[in-house]
Short mmCIF file of C-alpha atoms in Angstrom, two decimals:
data_model
loop_
_atom_site.label_atom_id
_atom_site.label_comp_id
_atom_site.label_asym_id
_atom_site.label_seq_id
_atom_site.Cartn_x
_atom_site.Cartn_y
_atom_site.Cartn_z
CA UNK A 19 -36.84 -1.54 -8.45
CA UNK A 20 -35.28 -1.04 -11.99
CA UNK A 21 -36.82 -4.36 -13.19
CA UNK A 22 -40.27 -3.28 -12.08
CA UNK A 23 -40.01 0.03 -13.93
CA UNK A 24 -38.86 -1.82 -16.99
CA UNK A 25 -41.93 -4.07 -16.94
CA UNK A 26 -44.22 -1.11 -16.64
CA UNK A 27 -42.65 0.56 -19.57
CA UNK A 28 -43.02 -2.58 -21.68
CA UNK A 29 -46.70 -2.96 -20.76
CA UNK A 30 -47.52 0.64 -21.55
CA UNK A 31 -45.74 0.33 -24.91
CA UNK A 32 -47.85 -2.73 -25.68
CA UNK A 33 -51.02 -1.11 -24.71
CA UNK A 34 -50.25 1.90 -26.97
CA UNK A 35 -49.50 -0.55 -29.79
CA UNK A 36 -52.85 -2.27 -29.36
CA UNK A 37 -54.74 1.06 -29.20
CA UNK A 38 -53.05 2.29 -32.42
CA UNK A 39 -54.05 -0.93 -34.26
CA UNK A 40 -57.77 -0.96 -33.22
CA UNK A 41 -60.22 0.26 -35.75
CA UNK A 42 -64.00 0.37 -36.48
CA UNK A 43 -65.05 -1.50 -39.70
CA UNK A 44 -68.36 -1.40 -41.48
CA UNK A 45 -67.78 -4.53 -43.57
CA UNK A 46 -69.03 -7.92 -42.63
CA UNK A 47 -68.00 -10.02 -39.69
CA UNK A 48 -65.48 -12.14 -41.60
CA UNK A 49 -63.74 -9.20 -43.03
CA UNK A 50 -63.65 -7.51 -39.55
CA UNK A 51 -61.99 -10.56 -37.95
CA UNK A 52 -59.23 -10.76 -40.48
CA UNK A 53 -58.36 -7.13 -40.07
CA UNK A 54 -58.26 -7.49 -36.27
CA UNK A 55 -56.03 -10.53 -36.48
CA UNK A 56 -53.52 -8.66 -38.65
CA UNK A 57 -53.65 -5.72 -36.14
CA UNK A 58 -52.91 -8.14 -33.31
CA UNK A 59 -49.89 -9.64 -35.26
CA UNK A 60 -48.54 -6.23 -35.96
CA UNK A 61 -48.92 -5.12 -32.38
CA UNK A 62 -47.31 -8.44 -31.08
CA UNK A 63 -44.33 -7.89 -33.34
CA UNK A 64 -43.97 -4.28 -32.24
CA UNK A 65 -44.26 -5.37 -28.62
CA UNK A 66 -41.42 -7.88 -29.01
CA UNK A 67 -39.16 -5.41 -30.81
CA UNK A 68 -39.72 -2.76 -28.15
CA UNK A 69 -39.19 -5.29 -25.38
CA UNK A 70 -35.79 -6.34 -26.83
CA UNK A 71 -34.68 -2.73 -27.28
CA UNK A 72 -35.65 -1.88 -23.61
CA UNK A 73 -33.92 -4.89 -22.22
CA UNK A 74 -30.79 -4.17 -24.23
CA UNK A 75 -30.83 -0.60 -23.08
CA UNK A 76 -31.20 -1.66 -19.36
CA UNK A 77 -28.26 -4.10 -19.72
CA UNK A 78 -26.13 -1.45 -21.27
CA UNK A 79 -26.91 1.21 -18.70
CA UNK A 80 -26.02 -1.12 -15.83
CA UNK A 81 -22.60 -2.23 -17.23
CA UNK A 82 -20.75 0.89 -16.15
CA UNK A 83 -21.91 0.33 -12.51
CA UNK A 84 -20.23 -3.02 -12.36
CA UNK A 85 -17.09 -1.55 -13.95
CA UNK A 86 -16.96 1.30 -11.39
CA UNK A 87 -17.08 -1.23 -8.53
CA UNK A 88 -13.75 -2.75 -9.57
CA UNK A 89 -10.90 -1.49 -7.30
CA UNK A 90 -7.20 -1.80 -8.04
CA UNK A 91 -5.10 -3.37 -5.38
CA UNK A 92 -3.08 -0.89 -3.17
CA UNK A 93 0.68 -0.90 -3.45
CA UNK A 94 2.19 -1.99 -0.12
CA UNK A 95 4.47 0.64 1.69
CA UNK A 96 8.14 -0.16 1.65
CA UNK A 97 9.27 -1.70 5.02
CA UNK A 98 12.59 -2.06 6.79
CA UNK A 99 14.19 -5.37 5.93
CA UNK A 100 17.56 -5.17 7.56
CA UNK A 101 20.00 -2.81 9.27
CA UNK A 102 23.66 -3.03 9.98
CA UNK A 103 26.27 -0.86 11.81
CA UNK A 104 29.93 -0.44 10.91
CA UNK A 105 32.78 1.65 12.26
CA UNK A 106 35.54 3.67 10.73
CA UNK A 107 38.45 4.23 13.12
CA UNK A 108 40.54 7.31 12.66
CA UNK A 109 44.12 8.00 13.62
CA UNK A 110 43.55 8.83 17.29
CA UNK A 111 42.45 6.09 19.70
CA UNK A 112 41.39 2.49 19.31
CA UNK A 113 38.66 0.53 21.11
CA UNK A 114 39.98 -1.86 23.73
CA UNK A 115 39.22 -5.54 23.35
CA UNK A 116 37.24 -5.57 26.68
CA UNK A 117 35.06 -2.45 25.79
CA UNK A 118 31.50 -3.61 25.06
CA UNK A 119 29.14 -1.83 22.72
CA UNK A 120 25.37 -1.61 22.42
CA UNK A 121 23.29 0.20 19.83
CA UNK A 122 19.61 1.08 19.40
CA UNK A 123 17.50 2.88 16.79
CA UNK A 124 14.26 4.49 18.04
CA UNK A 125 11.78 7.19 17.11
CA UNK A 126 10.13 8.59 20.19
CA UNK A 127 8.51 5.51 21.82
CA UNK A 128 8.88 3.33 18.68
CA UNK A 129 11.72 0.71 18.84
CA UNK A 130 13.00 0.13 15.32
CA UNK A 131 16.27 -1.89 15.61
CA UNK A 132 18.89 -2.79 18.18
CA UNK A 133 22.00 -4.92 18.92
CA UNK A 134 22.99 -5.49 22.48
CA UNK A 135 26.38 -6.07 23.97
CA UNK A 136 28.51 -6.77 20.84
CA UNK A 137 32.26 -6.52 19.96
CA UNK A 138 33.13 -7.13 23.64
CA UNK A 139 35.95 -9.43 22.74
CA UNK A 140 37.28 -7.56 19.67
CA UNK A 141 39.71 -4.77 19.50
CA UNK A 142 39.14 -1.94 17.00
CA UNK A 143 42.61 -0.82 16.01
CA UNK A 144 43.24 2.56 14.44
CA UNK A 145 43.07 3.21 11.63
CA UNK A 146 40.72 0.57 10.39
CA UNK A 147 37.16 -0.46 9.39
CA UNK A 148 35.04 -2.87 11.49
CA UNK A 149 31.75 -4.58 10.82
CA UNK A 150 29.12 -4.72 9.47
CA UNK A 151 27.22 -5.91 12.58
CA UNK A 152 23.53 -6.98 11.99
CA UNK A 153 20.81 -5.39 14.09
CA UNK A 154 17.66 -7.06 15.19
CA UNK A 155 14.87 -5.29 13.24
CA UNK A 156 11.38 -4.70 14.42
CA UNK A 157 8.86 -6.17 11.75
CA UNK A 158 6.69 -3.81 9.80
CA UNK A 159 8.58 -0.60 10.16
CA UNK A 160 7.89 1.68 7.14
CA UNK A 161 10.28 4.03 5.56
CA UNK A 162 8.34 7.01 6.85
CA UNK A 163 8.47 5.59 10.30
CA UNK A 164 12.21 5.18 9.99
CA UNK A 165 12.96 8.66 8.73
CA UNK A 166 13.97 11.06 11.51
CA UNK A 167 14.75 8.25 13.89
CA UNK A 168 17.70 8.46 16.41
CA UNK A 169 20.71 6.14 16.61
CA UNK A 170 22.21 5.76 20.05
CA UNK A 171 25.52 4.01 20.57
CA UNK A 172 26.53 3.15 24.15
CA UNK A 173 30.09 2.08 25.15
CA UNK A 174 30.92 0.16 28.38
CA UNK A 175 34.63 0.20 28.94
CA UNK A 176 36.28 -1.99 31.48
CA UNK A 177 38.27 0.74 33.20
CA UNK A 178 39.46 3.67 31.07
CA UNK A 179 39.13 3.74 27.33
CA UNK A 180 38.69 6.60 24.90
CA UNK A 181 37.45 5.61 21.41
CA UNK A 182 37.48 8.00 18.39
CA UNK A 183 35.24 6.59 15.63
CA UNK A 184 32.66 7.28 12.96
CA UNK A 185 29.50 5.13 13.29
CA UNK A 186 27.59 4.27 10.15
CA UNK A 187 24.13 2.78 9.81
CA UNK A 188 22.93 1.14 6.64
CA UNK A 189 19.10 0.54 6.47
CA UNK A 190 17.73 -1.62 3.67
CA UNK A 191 14.05 -1.44 2.61
CA UNK A 192 11.78 -3.77 0.65
CA UNK A 193 11.76 -1.43 -2.36
CA UNK A 194 15.50 -1.78 -2.72
CA UNK A 195 16.43 1.59 -1.17
CA UNK A 196 19.28 1.81 1.32
CA UNK A 197 19.39 4.72 3.66
CA UNK A 198 22.87 5.46 5.13
CA UNK A 199 23.53 7.67 8.06
CA UNK A 200 26.69 8.48 10.07
CA UNK A 201 27.72 10.21 13.28
CA UNK A 202 30.88 11.80 11.93
CA UNK A 203 34.12 11.31 13.75
CA UNK A 204 33.42 11.65 17.56
CA UNK A 205 35.00 10.30 20.71
CA UNK A 206 33.42 8.38 23.56
CA UNK A 207 34.96 7.08 26.86
CA UNK A 208 34.22 5.96 30.30
CA UNK A 209 32.95 9.43 31.30
CA UNK A 210 30.95 10.12 28.04
CA UNK A 211 29.53 6.83 27.10
CA UNK A 212 26.61 7.76 24.79
CA UNK A 213 26.79 8.91 21.14
CA UNK A 214 23.63 9.98 19.30
CA UNK A 215 22.80 11.08 15.74
CA UNK A 216 19.76 11.36 13.44
CA UNK A 217 18.85 9.07 10.55
CA UNK A 218 17.67 10.51 7.26
#
């Protein structure tokens, strides 16, 4: 449609040029033809100049449209790359060698990371630091999805075992950030097997 309008403008300009160059002469036929030929040459030159100007104007006016269509690539959201758990044992009570542990990080129905049945053959003496133990991470978890999630530590003693510990989670993201959370010093045993805390 813009090309058709441009052609109409060029034709109208050419017709105006011809009309402005047409004259009535009272001299002989030879002299009349020379004048008419000069008029046609001037009109043709004017037509060519106007056509070039209109085409240039059309190209210039269409350039911003192509520039506006360029879209910058979106920056990907940072995602969870790895997560580990470690334990700080206070002076109080150790973890027996045959007490098994399991840990899961969730947010409502979203499973984020977990580690099942670990440290079942290792005693955690007190005081002491143990870990880190690597968690299995669900792919594609964004930082916003991780924030506000819940860590749940479950102990499974073989008989009676009270454990006093501080549980720490280190979550590493694709943008280099590391979010650390901890339970604080709490105790779990055969009657109180679950410990929960929120992640930042």
